[in-house]
Every structure is written in C-alpha cells, then in structure tokens.
Coordinates of C-alpha atoms in Angstrom, one line a residue:
Chain A
X1 CA -32.8 205.5 -100.1
X2 CA -29.9 203.2 -100.7
X3 CA -27.9 203.9 -103.9
X4 CA -25.5 201.7 -105.9
X5 CA -22.8 204.4 -105.9
X6 CA -20.0 202.9 -103.8
X7 CA -18.5 206.0 -102.3
X8 CA -20.2 208.3 -99.8
X9 CA -18.0 210.7 -97.8
X10 CA -19.5 212.8 -95.1
X11 CA -18.3 216.4 -94.7
X12 CA -19.1 220.0 -94.3
X13 CA -19.6 222.6 -97.0
X14 CA -16.6 225.0 -96.9
X15 CA -17.3 226.9 -100.1
X16 CA -20.1 227.4 -102.6
X17 CA -19.9 229.2 -105.9
X18 CA -23.2 229.7 -107.8
X19 CA -22.8 230.2 -111.6
X20 CA -25.5 230.7 -114.2
X21 CA -26.0 227.0 -114.9
X22 CA -23.5 225.2 -112.7
X23 CA -22.5 225.5 -109.1
X24 CA -19.1 224.5 -107.5
X25 CA -19.3 223.0 -104.0
X26 CA -16.4 222.1 -101.8
X27 CA -16.7 219.9 -98.8
X28 CA -14.1 219.2 -96.1
X29 CA -14.5 215.5 -95.4
X30 CA -13.4 213.2 -92.5
X31 CA -9.6 213.3 -92.3
X32 CA -9.4 216.9 -93.6
X33 CA -9.3 216.2 -97.3
X34 CA -11.4 218.5 -99.5
X35 CA -13.7 217.2 -102.3
X36 CA -15.1 219.5 -105.0
X37 CA -18.2 218.9 -107.0
X38 CA -19.8 220.7 -109.9
X39 CA -23.6 220.2 -109.8
X40 CA -26.3 222.2 -111.4
X41 CA -27.2 225.6 -109.7
X42 CA -30.8 224.4 -109.5
X43 CA -29.6 221.4 -107.4
X44 CA -27.5 223.5 -105.1
X45 CA -30.6 225.7 -104.5
X46 CA -33.0 222.6 -104.2
X47 CA -30.7 221.1 -101.5
X48 CA -30.5 224.5 -99.7
X49 CA -26.7 224.2 -99.6
X50 CA -24.8 226.8 -97.5
X51 CA -21.4 227.1 -95.9
X52 CA -21.1 225.0 -92.7
X53 CA -23.8 222.6 -93.7
X54 CA -23.3 218.8 -93.2
X55 CA -23.4 217.1 -96.6
X56 CA -22.1 214.0 -98.4
X57 CA -20.0 213.6 -101.5
X58 CA -21.4 210.7 -103.5
X59 CA -19.3 209.1 -106.3
X60 CA -19.9 206.1 -108.6
X61 CA -17.0 203.6 -108.6
X62 CA -16.7 203.9 -112.4
X63 CA -15.9 207.6 -112.0
X64 CA -12.9 207.0 -109.8
X65 CA -9.4 206.7 -111.3
X66 CA -6.4 205.4 -109.6
X67 CA -2.9 207.0 -109.8
X68 CA 0.5 205.9 -108.5
X69 CA 3.6 208.0 -108.2
X70 CA 6.4 207.2 -110.7
Chain B
X1 CA 1.9 215.9 -114.6
X2 CA -0.8 218.2 -113.3
X3 CA -4.3 217.3 -114.1
X4 CA -7.5 219.3 -114.2
X5 CA -9.4 216.8 -112.0
X6 CA -10.0 218.6 -108.8
X7 CA -9.9 215.7 -106.4
X8 CA -6.9 213.6 -105.5
X9 CA -7.0 211.6 -102.3
X10 CA -4.0 209.7 -101.1
X11 CA -4.5 206.2 -99.6
X12 CA -3.4 202.6 -99.5
X13 CA -4.8 199.7 -101.5
X14 CA -6.9 197.5 -99.2
X15 CA -8.5 195.3 -101.8
X16 CA -8.1 194.4 -105.4
X17 CA -10.5 192.2 -107.5
X18 CA -9.4 191.4 -111.0
X19 CA -12.2 190.6 -113.4
X20 CA -12.0 189.7 -117.1
X21 CA -12.3 193.3 -118.4
X22 CA -12.7 195.4 -115.2
X23 CA -10.9 195.5 -111.9
X24 CA -12.3 196.8 -108.6
X25 CA -9.8 198.6 -106.4
X26 CA -10.5 199.9 -102.8
X27 CA -8.2 202.4 -101.1
X28 CA -8.3 203.5 -97.5
X29 CA -7.7 207.2 -97.6
X30 CA -6.7 209.8 -95.0
X31 CA -9.3 209.9 -92.2
X32 CA -10.1 206.2 -92.7
X33 CA -12.7 206.5 -95.3
X34 CA -12.7 203.9 -98.1
X35 CA -12.9 204.8 -101.8
X36 CA -13.7 202.1 -104.4
X37 CA -12.9 202.5 -108.1
X38 CA -13.6 200.3 -111.1
X39 CA -10.8 200.6 -113.7
X40 CA -9.8 198.3 -116.5
X41 CA -8.0 195.2 -115.6
X42 CA -5.2 196.2 -118.0
X43 CA -4.8 199.5 -116.0
X44 CA -4.6 197.7 -112.7
X45 CA -1.8 195.5 -114.2
X46 CA 0.0 198.4 -115.9
X47 CA 0.1 200.3 -112.5
X48 CA 1.2 197.1 -110.8
X49 CA -1.4 197.6 -108.1
X50 CA -1.2 195.3 -105.0
X51 CA -2.6 195.4 -101.5
X52 CA -0.7 197.7 -99.2
X53 CA 0.5 199.9 -102.1
X54 CA 0.3 203.7 -101.8
X55 CA -2.1 205.1 -104.5
X56 CA -4.3 208.1 -105.1
X57 CA -8.0 208.2 -106.0
X58 CA -8.5 210.8 -108.7
X59 CA -12.0 212.2 -109.4
X60 CA -13.2 214.9 -111.7
X61 CA -15.5 217.5 -110.0
X62 CA -18.3 216.9 -112.5
X63 CA -18.4 213.3 -111.4
X64 CA -19.1 214.1 -107.7
X65 CA -22.7 214.4 -106.5
X66 CA -23.8 216.1 -103.2
X67 CA -26.4 214.6 -100.9
X68 CA -28.0 215.9 -97.8
X69 CA -30.0 214.1 -95.1
X70 CA -33.8 214.7 -95.2
Chain C
X1 CA -31.4 211.5 -98.4
X2 CA -31.8 214.1 -101.1
X3 CA -29.2 214.0 -103.9
X4 CA -28.0 216.6 -106.4
X5 CA -28.5 214.2 -109.4
X6 CA -31.3 215.7 -111.3
X7 CA -32.8 212.6 -112.8
X8 CA -34.6 209.8 -110.8
X9 CA -36.9 207.5 -112.8
X10 CA -38.9 204.9 -110.9
X11 CA -39.3 201.5 -112.4
X12 CA -39.1 197.7 -112.0
X13 CA -36.1 195.4 -112.5
X14 CA -36.7 193.4 -115.6
X15 CA -33.3 191.9 -116.0
X16 CA -30.2 191.4 -113.9
X17 CA -26.9 190.0 -115.2
X18 CA -24.2 189.4 -112.5
X19 CA -20.6 189.4 -113.8
X20 CA -17.3 189.0 -112.0
X21 CA -16.9 192.7 -111.2
X22 CA -19.8 194.4 -112.8
X23 CA -23.5 193.8 -113.0
X24 CA -26.0 194.9 -115.7
X25 CA -29.4 195.9 -114.5
X26 CA -32.4 196.8 -116.7
X27 CA -35.4 198.6 -115.3
X28 CA -38.7 199.2 -117.1
X29 CA -39.7 202.8 -116.1
X30 CA -42.9 204.8 -116.3
X31 CA -44.1 205.0 -119.8
X32 CA -42.6 201.7 -120.7
X33 CA -39.1 202.8 -121.7
X34 CA -36.2 200.6 -120.5
X35 CA -33.1 201.9 -118.8
X36 CA -29.9 199.9 -118.4
X37 CA -27.2 200.5 -115.8
X38 CA -23.9 198.9 -115.2
X39 CA -23.1 199.0 -111.5
X40 CA -20.6 196.9 -109.4
X41 CA -21.7 193.4 -108.6
X42 CA -21.1 194.2 -105.0
X43 CA -23.7 197.0 -105.2
X44 CA -26.2 194.8 -106.9
X45 CA -25.9 192.3 -104.1
X46 CA -25.9 195.0 -101.3
X47 CA -29.1 196.4 -102.7
X48 CA -30.6 192.9 -102.9
X49 CA -31.7 193.5 -106.5
X50 CA -34.0 190.9 -108.1
X51 CA -36.3 190.8 -111.0
X52 CA -39.6 192.4 -110.3
X53 CA -38.3 194.7 -107.6
X54 CA -39.2 198.4 -107.5
X55 CA -36.1 200.5 -108.1
X56 CA -35.0 203.9 -109.4
X57 CA -32.6 204.9 -112.1
X58 CA -30.5 207.9 -110.8
X59 CA -28.6 209.9 -113.4
X60 CA -26.5 213.1 -113.0
X61 CA -27.5 215.8 -115.5
X62 CA -23.9 216.1 -116.7
X63 CA -24.0 212.5 -117.8
X64 CA -27.0 213.0 -120.1
X65 CA -26.4 213.8 -123.8
X66 CA -29.0 215.2 -126.2
X67 CA -29.5 214.0 -129.7
X68 CA -31.7 215.2 -132.5
X69 CA -32.7 213.5 -135.8
X70 CA -31.0 214.8 -138.9
Chain D
X1 CA -25.3 206.3 -136.7
X2 CA -25.7 203.5 -134.0
X3 CA -24.1 204.3 -130.7
X4 CA -23.0 201.9 -127.8
X5 CA -24.8 204.0 -125.2
X6 CA -27.6 201.7 -124.1
X7 CA -30.2 204.3 -123.2
X8 CA -32.1 206.6 -125.6
X9 CA -35.3 208.2 -124.5
X10 CA -37.4 210.2 -127.0
X11 CA -39.0 213.4 -125.7
X12 CA -39.7 217.0 -126.2
X13 CA -37.7 220.0 -125.0
X14 CA -39.6 221.7 -122.2
X15 CA -37.0 224.1 -121.0
X16 CA -33.6 225.4 -122.2
X17 CA -31.3 227.6 -120.1
X18 CA -28.2 228.9 -122.0
X19 CA -25.2 229.8 -119.7
X20 CA -21.8 231.2 -120.6
X21 CA -20.2 227.7 -121.1
X22 CA -22.9 225.2 -120.3
X23 CA -26.6 224.9 -121.1
X24 CA -29.3 223.1 -119.2
X25 CA -31.9 221.2 -121.2
X26 CA -35.0 219.5 -119.9
X27 CA -37.0 217.0 -122.0
X28 CA -40.4 215.5 -121.1
X29 CA -40.0 211.8 -122.2
X30 CA -42.5 209.1 -122.9
X31 CA -44.6 208.4 -119.7
X32 CA -44.3 212.0 -118.6
X33 CA -41.0 211.8 -116.7
X34 CA -38.6 214.7 -117.1
X35 CA -34.9 214.3 -117.9
X36 CA -32.4 217.1 -117.5
X37 CA -29.0 217.3 -119.2
X38 CA -26.2 219.7 -119.0
X39 CA -24.4 220.0 -122.3
X40 CA -22.1 222.7 -123.7
X41 CA -23.8 225.9 -124.8
X42 CA -22.1 225.4 -128.2
X43 CA -23.8 222.0 -128.6
X44 CA -27.2 223.4 -127.7
X45 CA -26.7 226.0 -130.4
X46 CA -25.2 223.5 -132.9
X47 CA -28.3 221.2 -132.5
X48 CA -30.6 224.3 -132.8
X49 CA -32.4 223.2 -129.6
X50 CA -35.7 225.1 -128.8
X51 CA -38.7 224.5 -126.6
X52 CA -41.2 222.1 -128.2
X53 CA -38.5 220.4 -130.3
X54 CA -38.4 216.6 -130.5
X55 CA -35.1 215.3 -129.1
X56 CA -33.6 212.3 -127.4
X57 CA -31.8 211.8 -124.1
X58 CA -28.8 209.5 -124.6
X59 CA -27.2 208.0 -121.5
X60 CA -24.3 205.5 -121.2
X61 CA -25.2 202.5 -119.0
X62 CA -22.1 203.1 -116.8
X63 CA -23.5 206.5 -116.0
X64 CA -26.7 205.2 -114.5
X65 CA -27.0 204.4 -110.8
X66 CA -29.7 202.2 -109.2
X67 CA -31.4 203.2 -105.9
X68 CA -33.9 201.3 -103.8
X69 CA -36.1 202.6 -101.0
X70 CA -35.1 201.7 -97.5
Chain E
X1 CA -28.6 211.6 -135.6
X2 CA -26.6 214.6 -134.3
X3 CA -25.5 214.3 -130.7
X4 CA -24.4 216.9 -128.2
X5 CA -21.2 215.1 -127.3
X6 CA -18.4 217.4 -128.7
X7 CA -15.9 214.7 -129.6
X8 CA -16.2 212.2 -132.4
X9 CA -13.0 210.6 -133.6
X10 CA -13.1 208.2 -136.6
X11 CA -10.8 205.1 -136.5
X12 CA -10.6 201.4 -136.9
X13 CA -11.1 198.6 -134.4
X14 CA -7.7 197.2 -133.5
X15 CA -8.7 195.1 -130.6
X16 CA -11.9 193.8 -129.0
X17 CA -12.0 191.9 -125.7
X18 CA -15.5 190.5 -124.7
X19 CA -16.0 190.0 -121.0
X20 CA -19.1 188.7 -119.2
X21 CA -20.8 192.1 -118.8
X22 CA -18.3 194.6 -120.3
X23 CA -16.2 194.7 -123.5
X24 CA -13.0 196.6 -124.1
X25 CA -12.6 198.1 -127.5
X26 CA -9.6 199.9 -128.9
X27 CA -9.6 202.0 -132.0
X28 CA -6.7 203.5 -133.9
X29 CA -7.8 207.0 -134.8
X30 CA -6.5 209.6 -137.3
X31 CA -3.0 210.5 -136.5
X32 CA -2.2 207.0 -135.2
X33 CA -3.3 207.5 -131.5
X34 CA -5.2 204.7 -129.9
X35 CA -8.5 205.2 -127.9
X36 CA -9.8 202.5 -125.6
X37 CA -13.5 202.3 -124.5
X38 CA -15.3 200.0 -122.2
X39 CA -18.8 199.5 -123.3
X40 CA -21.3 196.7 -122.4
X41 CA -20.8 193.4 -124.1
X42 CA -24.4 193.6 -125.4
X43 CA -23.5 196.9 -127.2
X44 CA -20.4 195.4 -128.7
X45 CA -22.5 192.6 -130.1
X46 CA -25.4 194.9 -131.1
X47 CA -23.0 197.1 -133.1
X48 CA -21.4 193.9 -134.6
X49 CA -17.9 195.2 -133.7
X50 CA -15.0 193.3 -135.2
X51 CA -11.3 194.0 -135.7
X52 CA -10.7 196.1 -138.8
X53 CA -14.1 197.7 -138.7
X54 CA -14.5 201.5 -139.1
X55 CA -15.9 203.0 -136.0
X56 CA -16.0 206.3 -134.1
X57 CA -15.0 207.1 -130.5
X58 CA -17.7 209.5 -129.1
X59 CA -16.8 211.4 -125.9
X60 CA -18.8 214.1 -124.0
X61 CA -16.7 217.2 -123.2
X62 CA -17.5 217.0 -119.5
X63 CA -15.7 213.6 -119.5
X64 CA -12.4 215.0 -120.8
X65 CA -9.7 216.1 -118.4
X66 CA -6.7 218.3 -119.3
X67 CA -3.2 217.6 -118.1
X68 CA 0.0 219.6 -118.4
X69 CA 3.6 218.5 -117.8
X70 CA 5.2 219.9 -114.7
Chain F
X1 CA 2.3 210.2 -111.8
X2 CA 0.8 207.2 -113.7
X3 CA -3.0 207.2 -114.0
X4 CA -5.4 204.4 -114.7
X5 CA -7.2 206.4 -117.4
X6 CA -6.4 204.6 -120.6
X7 CA -6.5 207.5 -123.0
X8 CA -4.0 210.4 -123.1
X9 CA -3.8 212.4 -126.3
X10 CA -1.1 215.1 -126.6
X11 CA -2.0 218.3 -128.4
X12 CA -2.0 222.1 -128.3
X13 CA -4.6 224.5 -126.8
X14 CA -6.4 226.1 -129.8
X15 CA -9.2 227.8 -127.8
X16 CA -10.1 228.6 -124.2
X17 CA -13.4 230.0 -123.0
X18 CA -13.5 230.9 -119.3
X19 CA -17.0 230.9 -117.8
X20 CA -18.2 231.7 -114.2
X21 CA -17.8 228.1 -112.9
X22 CA -16.7 226.1 -116.0
X23 CA -14.2 226.6 -118.7
X24 CA -14.2 225.1 -122.2
X25 CA -10.8 224.0 -123.6
X26 CA -10.1 222.8 -127.1
X27 CA -6.9 221.0 -128.1
X28 CA -5.7 220.1 -131.6
X29 CA -4.2 216.6 -131.1
X30 CA -1.9 214.5 -133.3
X31 CA -3.5 213.8 -136.7
X32 CA -5.3 217.2 -136.6
X33 CA -8.5 216.1 -134.7
X34 CA -9.9 218.5 -132.1
X35 CA -10.8 217.4 -128.6
X36 CA -13.0 219.7 -126.4
X37 CA -13.1 219.4 -122.6
X38 CA -15.2 221.2 -120.0
X39 CA -13.2 221.6 -116.8
X40 CA -13.7 223.9 -113.8
X41 CA -12.5 227.5 -114.4
X42 CA -10.3 227.1 -111.3
X43 CA -8.5 224.2 -112.9
X44 CA -8.0 226.1 -116.1
X45 CA -6.4 228.9 -114.0
X46 CA -4.4 226.4 -111.8
X47 CA -2.9 224.8 -114.9
X48 CA -2.2 228.2 -116.4
X49 CA -3.8 227.2 -119.7
X50 CA -3.3 229.5 -122.6
X51 CA -3.7 229.2 -126.4
X52 CA -0.7 227.5 -128.0
X53 CA 0.3 225.6 -124.9
X54 CA 1.1 221.9 -125.1
X55 CA -1.4 219.9 -123.1
X56 CA -2.9 216.4 -123.0
X57 CA -6.5 215.3 -123.1
X58 CA -7.0 212.5 -120.5
X59 CA -10.1 210.3 -120.8
X60 CA -11.2 207.2 -118.8
X61 CA -12.1 204.2 -120.9
X62 CA -15.5 204.0 -119.3
X63 CA -16.3 207.5 -120.6
X64 CA -15.8 206.6 -124.3
X65 CA -18.7 205.4 -126.4
X66 CA -18.4 203.6 -129.7
X67 CA -20.5 204.5 -132.8
X68 CA -20.8 202.9 -136.2
X69 CA -22.4 204.2 -139.3
X70 CA -25.7 202.7 -140.3

C-alpha cells in the first residue's frame, strides 16, 4: 500500500503505554530522534506493538508545523 | 515558549514551494530523513523561511500514526 | 504495511483537482457516499491518481468527529 | 448549522467505549463500512451517545489521506 | 446539529482569500482575537462566506495544543 | 520560538483532568470564551499545568473549521 502521507520515518519502539482508550507509543528513529504517537489502544494491540519492534511513524504534511528560533 | 506538542525535530530547509494559500516546506532533519510540512503561505513569509535555514518540525502526538510491515 | 489509522474505506476516484501545492481528491466509497481529501499535489502525482482508479480513504480515529441531529 | 468539513457520513452507533478522558465511538455507515472516532468522554456524554443511535461521522478534507494498492 | 468538537467560537469574517484548492478565512471572535482557518475553496463557496458575515470557528479538542511561556 | 501555527490565544487554565494517557485542559481566553484541548498527560506534567496558570491555546489553521447558521 502506498499512502499520500508525505512523512514516513523508520524506527524502533522504545516505549509503549496502554491506556483505557488510547496508547502512547515512542519510537527512536534514524539519527536518534524520538517520535511519540498517541493511537487507539485497539490499534496498538492490532499491530502487536512491543518494545524493540521495528515500526514507522507516518505523518501527513498538513499535520506538521514549522518553528524557527527567535 | 514550551509547547505541549511532543515532537520537535531540528533540521534545515531543503525546499520551499509557495502557493497561493499554502506553502510546502521540506526539512532535512538529524539522521538525514526528510520531513515535509504544508503551512499557510503567510506563515512561511512571517517566519522568513528560505533554503538552508535552520528550522524545526513540530508535530502533535495525536497526529502521528504507527505502521508496521506485514 | 498495516497502519494504526482505524478507518480505511475503499472506493473509486470520481474527481481530482490539482492545485499549485494541494490537490483535492473525491472518492465514491462502498454504499455510494463520497469522501473528499486534500493531499499535497506531489502525493497525488506520486500515487498516479486518476479518475476511475481504485483507491482507499484512510482516516485516523482522532480526526473523526461525531454529530447528532438536534 | 452548515460546516466547512467536506465529509459527513450518516450511520448508527454500534459500539461506545468510555475512558477517563477519551471515548471511542464506532458507527456503521451507509454501505456497511465502519467508522471509528475518538472524541472526549465529555462530548460523548453531552451528545447522549448510545448504541443504536443515529449519528454522523464528520471529517475535514485535510484529515483524509489517500492510499493505493502497490 | 450538535457536534463532538469541543470548541465553537462565534465571530465575523474579516478576511477571505480564495486559492485554487484552498481558502484562508479569518474571523474576529469575541474578545477581539483573530482565528484563521484553511478550508477548501469549495466549502468557502458552499457556505457563501463573505467579509462581515457572522460565522463560527469550530475546533476539535485534540487539535488544540497548549503552550506556556518559559 | 516562532511557530507556523496561525492561532495563539492567551488565557488561564480553568480546569485540568489528568487521565492515564491523555489530559483535558480548559482555558478561559480573552473575551471569556473557553477553549478545551486534549494533550498527552506527560505534556501536561512537563508544562507544569495547574488551575489559574497563564497559558496559550495554539491551533494550526488547517485544524480550524468554519460553520454558519442555517
């Protein structure tokens, strides 16, 4: 499947917090940066996410803001 | 200013496309990955964005999806 | 690829409008409803979108609102 | 009220999960597809959502991604 | 129609910029603050937006970030 | 830091609900309107949010919808 989202960053799950409805997932991506996502708990379970697993952060361009230092 | 968005990735502007209402900005971030944002043209001009400039991609955790290979 | 987004609706491209930065794509999905997306023009071109093509609308659960009639 | 969001799909609540802050709501929409939303628990209670209730999924065009099979 | 989005701010259209695919709309809301939205051009036309018109900014809670000064 | 998000509304925290993964924060902004955000609990703690604190609601233009009365 190819998706229109412009940003896909490969990484590894470094932390996974399962809540009642939501789950918080952190990946360490290439270059060492960390990316945190909140997805539904059901999705975290469907994808079988676990620490150490290879996964991708997928982000639509319209959801990315740009900041510059003053 | 500290912001609740969990993801801030530092990089350099590698491409900037100004449209009538929107602008498309690509940064190369640490580790070499590219992140593309669509922001309003007015914001691109307000921030004085230009190729080569240091900038940050800022992304709310709820806007990040996770994907795994089949 | 499996993605955490909870909503994937299969359909057919019924209209495609390419702007300078953005593109507007409408699919007719199962049951006859129409779904409209705005994605970047570059993504519309990368995916080779054209009228009549089979495609999927992919939507994160946190981007769906619920409304009820008064 | 008319809203700029381009996508409104009528359906029926088939499942409702109330969490501490968030709630997960699934509708079956025309054509049989399911759409899942995460909204705040307070909104789920304000709208008086319950299984079997007629409701609409409302989605902004900029929150819809397009995917195509490889 | 009642919608799950938690934030509805009434105001008046103070500026409207129609692009090829997108439109940028600014409202002055109660208290004098300005809120800018990008919606599709088709929606701006469907709603018949024009300067001086009473309109509401509608924002989902999950799309609001919080910032604090250092 | 300057950010591309077009909307920043100053206000005061009037309520804060900490969930397992998410937190719901309400600000009263200039003019008396209330704005509610859902952010991650970790961000609410990182920002040290508490009732009465001065804070800003930050919203990307592409996340704002426009509605008009019928």
